[in-house]
Short mmCIF file of C-alpha atoms (C1' of nucleotides) in Angstrom, two decimals:
data_model
loop_
_atom_site.label_atom_id
_atom_site.label_comp_id
_atom_site.label_asym_id
_atom_site.label_seq_id
_atom_site.Cartn_x
_atom_site.Cartn_y
_atom_site.Cartn_z
CA MET W 1 106.43 -160.17 -9.37
CA THR W 2 103.46 -158.08 -8.24
CA SER W 3 99.77 -158.72 -8.41
CA THR W 4 97.89 -156.75 -11.07
CA MET W 5 94.57 -158.57 -10.80
CA SER W 6 91.53 -156.43 -11.51
CA PRO W 7 88.79 -156.82 -8.91
CA LEU W 8 85.42 -158.35 -9.65
CA PRO W 9 82.48 -155.94 -9.77
CA GLN W 10 80.82 -155.58 -6.39
CA ARG W 11 77.81 -157.87 -6.01
CA GLY W 12 75.17 -158.20 -3.35
CA PRO W 13 74.73 -161.05 -0.87
CA ARG W 14 72.03 -162.65 -3.02
CA ALA W 15 74.47 -162.85 -5.91
CA MET W 16 76.90 -164.59 -3.59
CA GLU W 17 74.24 -167.11 -2.59
CA ILE W 18 73.52 -167.79 -6.24
CA GLU W 19 77.19 -168.18 -7.01
CA MET W 20 77.70 -170.66 -4.19
CA ALA W 21 74.65 -172.72 -5.06
CA ALA W 22 75.63 -172.82 -8.72
CA THR W 23 79.19 -173.80 -7.85
CA ARG W 24 77.98 -176.75 -5.82
CA LEU W 25 75.62 -177.88 -8.58
CA PHE W 26 78.27 -177.51 -11.29
CA TYR W 27 80.60 -179.57 -9.13
CA GLU W 28 78.05 -182.33 -8.65
CA GLN W 29 76.45 -182.46 -12.08
CA GLY W 30 78.54 -180.45 -14.52
CA TYR W 31 77.82 -177.08 -16.09
CA GLY W 32 75.92 -178.47 -19.06
CA GLN W 33 73.61 -180.58 -16.93
CA VAL W 34 72.65 -177.84 -14.50
CA GLY W 35 69.77 -175.61 -15.54
CA MET W 36 68.92 -172.12 -14.37
CA ARG W 37 65.81 -173.66 -12.76
CA ALA W 38 67.94 -175.89 -10.56
CA ILE W 39 70.12 -172.97 -9.47
CA ALA W 40 67.07 -170.83 -8.67
CA GLU W 41 65.46 -173.65 -6.71
CA ALA W 42 68.59 -174.17 -4.66
CA VAL W 43 68.50 -170.52 -3.67
CA GLY W 44 64.73 -170.50 -3.15
CA ILE W 45 63.75 -168.04 -5.87
CA LYS W 46 62.32 -168.30 -9.36
CA THR W 47 64.38 -168.70 -12.48
CA SER W 48 63.64 -165.25 -13.82
CA SER W 49 64.87 -163.60 -10.62
CA LEU W 50 68.37 -164.90 -11.32
CA TYR W 51 68.60 -162.43 -14.17
CA ASN W 52 68.45 -159.52 -11.72
CA HIS W 53 71.88 -160.65 -10.50
CA PHE W 54 73.61 -162.17 -13.49
CA VAL W 55 73.05 -161.55 -17.16
CA SER W 56 73.56 -165.19 -18.08
CA LYS W 57 74.51 -168.63 -16.86
CA GLU W 58 77.99 -168.07 -18.27
CA GLU W 59 78.42 -164.99 -16.09
CA ILE W 60 77.77 -167.07 -12.98
CA LEU W 61 80.48 -169.48 -14.08
CA TYR W 62 82.87 -166.66 -14.93
CA THR W 63 82.34 -164.93 -11.59
CA PHE W 64 83.33 -167.87 -9.45
CA VAL W 65 86.06 -169.09 -11.77
CA LYS W 66 87.61 -165.63 -11.62
CA ARG W 67 87.29 -165.57 -7.86
CA ILE W 68 89.10 -168.86 -7.31
CA ASN W 69 91.80 -167.89 -9.77
CA THR W 70 92.54 -164.55 -8.12
CA ASP W 71 91.99 -165.28 -4.44
CA PHE W 72 94.71 -167.83 -3.66
CA ILE W 73 97.06 -166.92 -6.48
CA GLY W 74 96.69 -163.18 -5.85
CA ARG W 75 97.59 -163.63 -2.20
CA HIS W 76 100.61 -165.85 -2.92
CA ILE W 77 102.14 -164.51 -6.10
CA ASP W 78 104.54 -162.28 -4.15
CA VAL W 79 106.07 -165.32 -2.50
CA PHE W 80 108.33 -165.76 -5.51
CA ASP W 81 110.14 -162.51 -4.59
CA ASP W 82 110.93 -163.84 -1.12
CA GLU W 83 114.68 -163.89 -0.49
CA GLY W 84 114.57 -166.78 2.00
CA ASP W 85 115.48 -170.45 1.60
CA LYS W 86 113.80 -171.60 -1.61
CA PRO W 87 113.04 -175.20 -0.65
CA THR W 88 111.44 -173.98 2.57
CA ILE W 89 109.39 -171.36 0.75
CA LEU W 90 108.19 -173.76 -1.91
CA HIS W 91 107.46 -176.43 0.67
CA ARG W 92 105.21 -174.03 2.55
CA LEU W 93 103.53 -172.80 -0.64
CA ILE W 94 102.68 -176.38 -1.63
CA VAL W 95 101.19 -177.17 1.76
CA GLU W 96 99.09 -174.02 1.71
CA HIS W 97 98.03 -174.62 -1.88
CA ILE W 98 96.87 -178.16 -1.14
CA VAL W 99 94.99 -177.24 2.03
CA TYR W 100 93.37 -174.18 0.45
CA PHE W 101 92.29 -176.12 -2.61
CA TRP W 102 90.76 -178.84 -0.50
CA GLU W 103 88.88 -176.31 1.60
CA HIS W 104 87.53 -174.83 -1.62
CA LYS W 105 87.22 -178.09 -3.49
CA TYR W 106 83.79 -177.42 -4.98
CA GLU W 107 84.89 -174.18 -6.58
CA MET W 108 88.31 -175.49 -7.57
CA GLN W 109 87.15 -178.73 -9.12
CA ALA W 110 84.13 -177.26 -10.84
CA GLY W 111 86.20 -174.29 -11.96
CA MET W 112 88.94 -176.39 -13.51
CA ARG W 113 86.58 -178.87 -15.16
CA GLU W 114 84.09 -176.32 -16.48
CA MET W 115 86.53 -173.60 -17.52
CA ARG W 116 86.07 -174.43 -21.18
CA ASN W 117 82.43 -173.35 -20.98
CA LEU W 118 83.60 -169.77 -20.53
CA SER W 119 83.27 -167.37 -23.43
CA PRO W 120 86.48 -167.14 -25.49
CA GLU W 121 87.34 -163.73 -23.99
CA HIS W 122 86.82 -164.90 -20.43
CA LEU W 123 88.77 -168.07 -21.07
CA VAL W 124 91.76 -166.07 -22.30
CA GLU W 125 91.67 -163.89 -19.20
CA ILE W 126 91.54 -166.82 -16.78
CA THR W 127 94.19 -168.77 -18.62
CA ALA W 128 96.57 -165.80 -18.37
CA ILE W 129 96.13 -165.64 -14.59
CA ARG W 130 96.84 -169.35 -14.20
CA ARG W 131 99.80 -169.03 -16.50
CA THR W 132 101.32 -166.35 -14.26
CA TYR W 133 101.31 -168.69 -11.28
CA GLN W 134 102.70 -171.57 -13.30
CA ASP W 135 105.50 -169.44 -14.74
CA GLY W 136 106.28 -168.10 -11.27
CA ILE W 137 106.86 -171.60 -9.97
CA GLY W 138 108.96 -172.57 -12.99
CA ALA W 139 111.19 -169.50 -12.63
CA PHE W 140 111.47 -170.10 -8.89
CA ILE W 141 112.71 -173.65 -9.46
CA ALA W 142 115.20 -172.46 -12.07
CA ALA W 143 116.52 -169.83 -9.65
CA GLY W 144 116.87 -172.53 -7.00
CA ASN W 145 118.87 -174.62 -9.45
CA LYS W 146 121.32 -171.74 -9.94
CA GLN W 147 121.65 -171.33 -6.19
CA GLY W 148 122.29 -175.05 -5.94
CA VAL W 149 119.34 -175.68 -3.61
CA PHE W 150 117.42 -177.62 -6.26
CA ARG W 151 118.73 -180.23 -8.66
CA CYS W 152 116.09 -180.38 -11.38
CA ALA W 153 116.91 -180.89 -15.05
CA THR W 154 113.61 -179.50 -16.33
CA PRO W 155 112.20 -176.66 -14.16
CA ARG W 156 109.38 -175.69 -16.49
CA LEU W 157 108.18 -179.27 -16.79
CA ALA W 158 108.58 -179.82 -13.06
CA ALA W 159 106.32 -176.83 -12.42
CA LEU W 160 103.63 -178.30 -14.64
CA ALA W 161 104.11 -181.72 -13.09
CA LEU W 162 103.80 -180.51 -9.53
CA LEU W 163 100.70 -178.44 -10.34
CA ASP W 164 99.01 -181.44 -11.96
CA MET W 165 99.99 -183.52 -8.94
CA ILE W 166 98.54 -181.21 -6.34
CA ASN W 167 95.49 -180.23 -8.35
CA GLY W 168 94.72 -183.91 -8.84
CA ILE W 169 94.44 -184.56 -5.10
CA ASP W 170 90.87 -183.29 -4.87
CA THR W 171 89.69 -186.01 -7.26
CA TRP W 172 90.69 -188.91 -5.00
CA PHE W 173 91.30 -187.62 -1.47
CA ARG W 174 88.74 -188.77 1.10
CA GLU W 175 88.35 -187.15 4.49
CA ASP W 176 87.68 -190.57 6.05
CA GLY W 177 90.91 -192.03 4.69
CA PRO W 178 94.13 -192.71 6.60
CA LEU W 179 95.51 -189.16 6.33
CA THR W 180 94.17 -185.70 7.12
CA ILE W 181 94.55 -183.16 4.34
CA GLU W 182 97.29 -181.45 6.35
CA GLU W 183 99.23 -184.70 6.70
CA LEU W 184 98.82 -185.43 3.02
CA ALA W 185 99.92 -181.90 2.13
CA GLU W 186 103.05 -182.36 4.23
CA GLN W 187 103.92 -185.67 2.55
CA TYR W 188 103.28 -184.27 -0.92
CA ALA W 189 105.47 -181.25 -0.17
CA GLU W 190 108.27 -183.63 0.85
CA LEU W 191 107.75 -185.77 -2.24
CA ILE W 192 107.95 -182.71 -4.46
CA THR W 193 110.74 -180.64 -2.92
CA PHE W 194 113.13 -183.44 -2.05
CA GLY W 195 112.03 -185.95 -4.70
CA LEU W 196 110.88 -184.22 -7.85
CA LEU W 197 113.05 -181.12 -7.42
CA GLY W 198 116.03 -182.78 -5.76
CA ALA W 199 116.28 -180.21 -2.96
CA THR W 200 119.22 -180.73 -0.66
CA ARG W 201 118.31 -181.17 2.99
CA ASN W 202 119.86 -178.71 5.45
CA GLY W 203 123.51 -179.56 5.97
CA ASP W 204 123.24 -182.15 3.21
CA LYS W 205 124.85 -180.16 0.39
CA GLN W 206 126.94 -182.45 -1.72
CA MET T 1 98.43 -210.04 -11.61
CA THR T 2 96.42 -211.25 -14.57
CA SER T 3 93.81 -209.50 -16.67
CA THR T 4 90.23 -210.54 -15.98
CA MET T 5 88.54 -207.86 -18.05
CA SER T 6 85.27 -208.92 -19.63
CA PRO T 7 85.01 -207.99 -23.30
CA LEU T 8 82.57 -205.43 -24.62
CA PRO T 9 79.64 -206.87 -26.61
CA GLN T 10 80.41 -207.04 -30.30
CA ARG T 11 79.16 -204.01 -32.20
CA GLY T 12 78.99 -203.19 -35.87
CA PRO T 13 81.05 -200.64 -37.78
CA ARG T 14 78.22 -198.09 -37.58
CA ALA T 15 78.26 -198.30 -33.80
CA MET T 16 82.00 -197.64 -33.92
CA GLU T 17 81.44 -194.56 -36.09
CA ILE T 18 78.85 -193.30 -33.62
CA GLU T 19 81.17 -193.94 -30.70
CA MET T 20 84.03 -192.05 -32.32
CA ALA T 21 81.90 -189.08 -33.32
CA ALA T 22 80.37 -188.89 -29.84
CA THR T 23 83.80 -189.10 -28.22
CA ARG T 24 85.03 -186.18 -30.21
CA LEU T 25 81.95 -184.09 -29.41
CA PHE T 26 82.09 -184.96 -25.71
CA TYR T 27 85.73 -183.92 -25.70
CA GLU T 28 85.00 -180.60 -27.36
CA GLN T 29 81.73 -179.63 -25.67
CA GLY T 30 81.14 -181.90 -22.70
CA TYR T 31 78.63 -184.72 -22.30
CA GLY T 32 75.83 -182.52 -21.02
CA GLN T 33 76.12 -180.06 -23.87
CA VAL T 34 76.08 -182.64 -26.67
CA GLY T 35 72.70 -183.80 -27.88
CA MET T 36 71.78 -186.99 -29.69
CA ARG T 37 70.92 -184.78 -32.65
CA ALA T 38 74.51 -183.51 -32.83
CA ILE T 39 75.91 -187.04 -32.65
CA ALA T 40 73.56 -188.25 -35.38
CA GLU T 41 74.44 -185.29 -37.61
CA ALA T 42 78.16 -185.95 -37.19
CA VAL T 43 77.62 -189.51 -38.44
CA GLY T 44 75.20 -188.47 -41.18
CA ILE T 45 72.08 -190.24 -39.96
CA LYS T 46 68.91 -189.21 -38.11
CA THR T 47 68.62 -189.09 -34.35
CA SER T 48 66.22 -192.01 -34.13
CA SER T 49 68.62 -194.26 -36.02
CA LEU T 50 71.12 -193.99 -33.18
CA TYR T 51 68.79 -196.10 -31.08
CA ASN T 52 69.33 -199.07 -33.38
CA HIS T 53 72.92 -199.15 -32.09
CA PHE T 54 72.75 -197.88 -28.52
CA VAL T 55 69.86 -197.92 -26.09
CA SER T 56 70.75 -194.52 -24.68
CA LYS T 57 73.23 -191.68 -24.67
CA GLU T 58 74.72 -193.07 -21.47
CA GLU T 59 75.45 -196.35 -23.23
CA ILE T 60 77.54 -194.52 -25.82
CA LEU T 61 79.55 -192.92 -23.03
CA TYR T 62 79.92 -196.21 -21.19
CA THR T 63 81.09 -198.04 -24.29
CA PHE T 64 84.02 -195.78 -25.03
CA VAL T 65 84.92 -195.19 -21.38
CA LYS T 66 85.11 -198.94 -20.92
CA ARG T 67 87.20 -199.30 -24.05
CA ILE T 68 89.84 -196.78 -22.99
CA ASN T 69 89.98 -198.25 -19.51
CA THR T 70 90.55 -201.80 -20.70
CA ASP T 71 92.67 -201.34 -23.81
CA PHE T 72 95.88 -199.82 -22.44
CA ILE T 73 95.55 -201.10 -18.88
CA GLY T 74 94.56 -204.58 -20.02
CA ARG T 75 97.61 -204.83 -22.25
CA HIS T 76 100.01 -203.54 -19.57
CA ILE T 77 98.74 -204.94 -16.30
CA ASP T 78 101.03 -207.97 -16.57
CA VAL T 79 104.08 -205.73 -16.56
CA PHE T 80 103.98 -205.67 -12.77
CA ASP T 81 104.87 -209.39 -12.72
CA ASP T 82 108.00 -208.74 -14.76
CA GLU T 83 111.13 -209.92 -12.93
CA GLY T 84 113.48 -207.42 -14.57
CA ASP T 85 114.96 -204.18 -13.30
CA LYS T 86 112.08 -202.23 -11.72
CA PRO T 87 113.22 -198.69 -12.55
CA THR T 88 113.70 -199.71 -16.18
CA ILE T 89 110.30 -201.39 -16.33
CA LEU T 90 108.48 -198.44 -14.76
CA HIS T 91 110.38 -195.99 -16.93
CA ARG T 92 109.19 -197.80 -20.04
CA LEU T 93 105.61 -198.09 -18.74
CA ILE T 94 105.47 -194.35 -18.11
CA VAL T 95 106.75 -193.52 -21.58
CA GLU T 96 104.23 -195.88 -23.20
CA HIS T 97 101.42 -194.58 -21.01
CA ILE T 98 102.11 -190.96 -21.92
CA VAL T 99 102.46 -191.62 -25.64
CA TYR T 100 99.37 -193.86 -25.76
CA PHE T 101 97.25 -191.35 -23.85
CA TRP T 102 98.31 -188.54 -26.14
CA GLU T 103 97.50 -190.61 -29.21
CA HIS T 104 94.06 -191.26 -27.73
CA LYS T 105 93.65 -187.89 -26.10
CA TYR T 106 90.05 -187.32 -27.17
CA GLU T 107 88.85 -190.56 -25.61
CA MET T 108 91.09 -190.25 -22.56
CA GLN T 109 90.27 -186.67 -21.72
CA ALA T 110 86.57 -186.98 -22.42
CA GLY T 111 86.47 -190.30 -20.61
CA MET T 112 88.13 -188.99 -17.47
CA ARG T 113 86.12 -185.77 -17.38
CA GLU T 114 82.73 -187.28 -18.18
CA MET T 115 83.04 -190.48 -16.17
CA ARG T 116 80.69 -189.17 -13.51
CA ASN T 117 77.84 -189.12 -16.04
CA LEU T 118 77.90 -192.91 -16.07
CA SER T 119 75.15 -194.79 -14.26
CA PRO T 120 76.13 -195.74 -10.70
CA GLU T 121 76.68 -199.38 -11.69
CA HIS T 122 78.84 -198.49 -14.67
CA LEU T 123 80.80 -195.99 -12.60
CA VAL T 124 81.62 -198.66 -10.01
CA GLU T 125 82.83 -201.02 -12.71
CA ILE T 126 85.11 -198.46 -14.36
CA THR T 127 86.48 -197.21 -11.05
CA ALA T 128 87.46 -200.75 -10.10
CA ILE T 129 89.43 -201.17 -13.33
CA ARG T 130 91.30 -197.92 -12.78
CA ARG T 131 91.94 -198.88 -9.18
CA THR T 132 93.62 -202.10 -10.28
CA TYR T 133 96.17 -200.19 -12.33
CA GLN T 134 96.79 -197.66 -9.58
CA ASP T 135 97.27 -200.37 -6.96
CA GLY T 136 99.58 -202.24 -9.31
CA ILE T 137 101.88 -199.25 -9.58
CA GLY T 138 101.81 -198.64 -5.81
CA ALA T 139 102.72 -202.25 -5.05
CA PHE T 140 105.42 -202.16 -7.71
CA ILE T 141 107.04 -199.12 -6.10
CA ALA T 142 106.85 -200.71 -2.66
CA ALA T 143 108.52 -203.85 -4.01
CA GLY T 144 111.22 -201.69 -5.53
CA ASN T 145 111.80 -200.07 -2.15
CA LYS T 146 112.39 -203.48 -0.58
CA GLN T 147 114.84 -204.36 -3.34
CA GLY T 148 116.58 -201.05 -2.70
CA VAL T 149 116.09 -199.82 -6.27
CA PHE T 150 113.62 -197.12 -5.22
CA ARG T 151 113.84 -194.79 -2.25
CA CYS T 152 110.30 -193.54 -1.78
CA ALA T 153 108.77 -192.92 1.63
CA THR T 154 105.17 -193.11 0.41
CA PRO T 155 104.66 -195.62 -2.45
CA ARG T 156 100.86 -195.43 -2.51
CA LEU T 157 100.90 -191.64 -2.62
CA ALA T 158 103.66 -191.63 -5.20
CA ALA T 159 101.53 -193.87 -7.44
CA LEU T 160 98.64 -191.41 -7.24
CA ALA T 161 100.98 -188.49 -7.76
CA LEU T 162 102.61 -189.93 -10.86
CA LEU T 163 99.25 -190.88 -12.38
CA ASP T 164 97.91 -187.35 -11.84
CA MET T 165 101.14 -185.99 -13.35
CA ILE T 166 101.01 -188.03 -16.51
CA ASN T 167 97.26 -187.81 -16.96
CA GLY T 168 97.51 -184.04 -16.65
CA ILE T 169 99.82 -183.76 -19.65
CA ASP T 170 97.00 -183.92 -22.19
CA THR T 171 95.48 -180.72 -20.78
CA TRP T 172 98.49 -178.52 -21.58
CA PHE T 173 100.75 -180.31 -24.10
CA ARG T 174 100.85 -178.73 -27.55
CA GLU T 175 102.19 -180.51 -30.59
CA ASP T 176 103.71 -177.24 -31.87
CA GLY T 177 105.63 -176.69 -28.62
CA PRO T 178 109.37 -177.23 -28.04
CA LEU T 179 109.12 -180.98 -27.38
CA THR T 180 107.59 -183.92 -29.19
CA ILE T 181 105.36 -186.12 -27.07
CA GLU T 182 108.07 -188.80 -27.12
CA GLU T 183 110.68 -186.36 -25.81
CA LEU T 184 108.31 -185.14 -23.14
CA ALA T 185 107.48 -188.70 -22.14
CA GLU T 186 111.17 -189.46 -21.77
CA GLN T 187 111.77 -186.40 -19.57
CA TYR T 188 108.74 -187.15 -17.42
CA ALA T 189 109.87 -190.74 -16.97
CA GLU T 190 113.23 -189.44 -15.77
CA LEU T 191 111.59 -186.93 -13.45
CA ILE T 192 109.43 -189.67 -11.95
CA THR T 193 111.77 -192.61 -11.63
CA PHE T 194 114.91 -190.77 -10.51
CA GLY T 195 113.20 -187.78 -8.85
CA LEU T 196 109.89 -188.75 -7.33
CA LEU T 197 110.79 -192.36 -6.66
CA GLY T 198 114.47 -191.88 -5.90
CA ALA T 199 115.62 -194.67 -8.20
CA THR T 200 119.35 -195.31 -8.10
CA ARG T 201 121.10 -194.99 -11.44
CA ASN T 202 123.06 -198.03 -12.68
CA GLY T 203 126.24 -198.35 -10.70
CA ASP T 204 125.12 -195.55 -8.43
CA LYS T 205 123.91 -197.62 -5.46
CA GLN T 206 124.74 -195.85 -2.26
"C1'" DG M 1 63.99 -157.57 -6.47
"C1'" DT M 2 60.58 -160.79 -6.88
"C1'" DC M 3 56.87 -162.75 -9.18
"C1'" DT M 4 53.65 -165.02 -13.23
"C1'" DA M 5 53.62 -166.15 -17.76
"C1'" DT M 6 55.61 -167.43 -21.81
"C1'" DA M 7 58.48 -167.39 -26.06
"C1'" DG M 8 61.11 -170.26 -29.08
"C1'" DA M 9 64.27 -173.72 -29.35
"C1'" DA M 10 66.43 -178.05 -28.08
"C1'" DC M 11 66.28 -182.10 -25.25
"C1'" DG M 12 66.07 -187.71 -24.96
"C1'" DA M 13 63.43 -191.07 -26.55
"C1'" DT M 14 59.54 -193.71 -29.10
"C1'" DA M 15 56.10 -195.41 -32.83
"C1'" DG M 16 55.53 -197.18 -36.96
"C1'" DA M 17 56.22 -197.07 -42.26
"C1'" DC M 18 59.43 -198.78 -45.56
"C1'" DG Q 1 68.65 -200.12 -40.36
"C1'" DT Q 2 66.94 -195.95 -41.79
"C1'" DC Q 3 63.40 -192.83 -42.17
"C1'" DT Q 4 59.32 -189.19 -40.83
"C1'" DA Q 5 56.77 -187.57 -37.26
"C1'" DT Q 6 56.08 -186.49 -32.78
"C1'" DC Q 7 55.55 -186.89 -27.61
"C1'" DG Q 8 56.31 -184.64 -23.30
"C1'" DT Q 9 59.91 -182.26 -21.11
"C1'" DT Q 10 63.29 -178.95 -20.26
"C1'" DC Q 11 66.24 -175.33 -21.78
"C1'" DT Q 12 67.89 -170.05 -21.52
"C1'" DA Q 13 66.04 -165.88 -21.52
"C1'" DT Q 14 62.50 -162.00 -21.69
"C1'" DA Q 15 58.15 -159.06 -20.76
"C1'" DG Q 16 55.65 -156.85 -17.64
"C1'" DA Q 17 52.81 -156.61 -13.10
"C1'" DC Q 18 53.62 -155.62 -8.30
#
DNA sequence: GTCTATAGAACGATAGAC
DNA sequence: GTCTATCGTTCTATAGAC
């Protein structure tokens, strides 16, 4: 499985500022509640100046939603071709996924919640990218079943379940809670690989 | 654990119509994108007439968010006192939760997504209700561990994980897919009780 | 690339007649 | 309980000077 993601058009540093400010506001208040005025104010320019960088509010949303859906996934999609120990590989992917998503929680949360405000064409494009990752995990689990390193009756469902699990973390995790995000990621990876997927521990084949 | 939910104030049938229409619109377009005009039109009255039934748009949101967070949870919170076989009880709860949420997917999805548009006071109230259910499941898993019917290293995390799993279903399940919602619910309940929570199958204690 | 100024529509909510 | 009428605000987006 090889990445075929098309790159975003090159944008200037101002566009990046706008994107980041908008992302934060969308996260806090929701796409529909955030006006172009509020975005401009957060950047320190006037509303009309935004249109020198983006043609519309929807394009701002699309730009950062595309970024978050190509950055992590694009850099990890090849992991499914790895010939190594599948439970170990998936364990590491889950930990990295959880930590990355937390470090980019504004973009990730806002992106997932506000995705439906994309134009139909953009929504199709983003959905296809997400689908690739989801299918990759499902196929990976199925392959692990055949190898006997996973014992999971429903690989496709398990892939959806584990993605919902780990994407849900950002809605309730608190940095001042009992666990760091790295500790939580580790415990979730255990819960998923050995629990949900029934991975056999090393030297524990039965 | 006994229900102490306070009832919603009695409202007329018109208010119920308004609530249902608003729920559907919030689900489709998001709270911030739906105007009072659109809600009124969907019911077939004028905007100003809405204010004979609700004092504000936020009150419409609050009313249905409160309803969905008291209806199912209120009717199932006593299940954690049940003295029967814990894996069986949790299995049944999960199936009922999934099926109920799918049958009320508009309210559930809109309610979960738009909850943050509630006033701070209302948000606190709703969060507390949800927390009660979550804590109930966590304590139930921990109790099952002590009985030896679950083998789960992290009961509190597992409760959060399973709730994110089953609440995520409504975002991707399609009625024209390979499974009915009842079949899916059954498979998820298996995945959770025997996978995630390490329940021992009858006569399989080891 | 930023600004001032503004178009034209939609927003939540209210007053008061019936 | 519904209506007409409207208030004051905010919305996305554009035109045109600098």
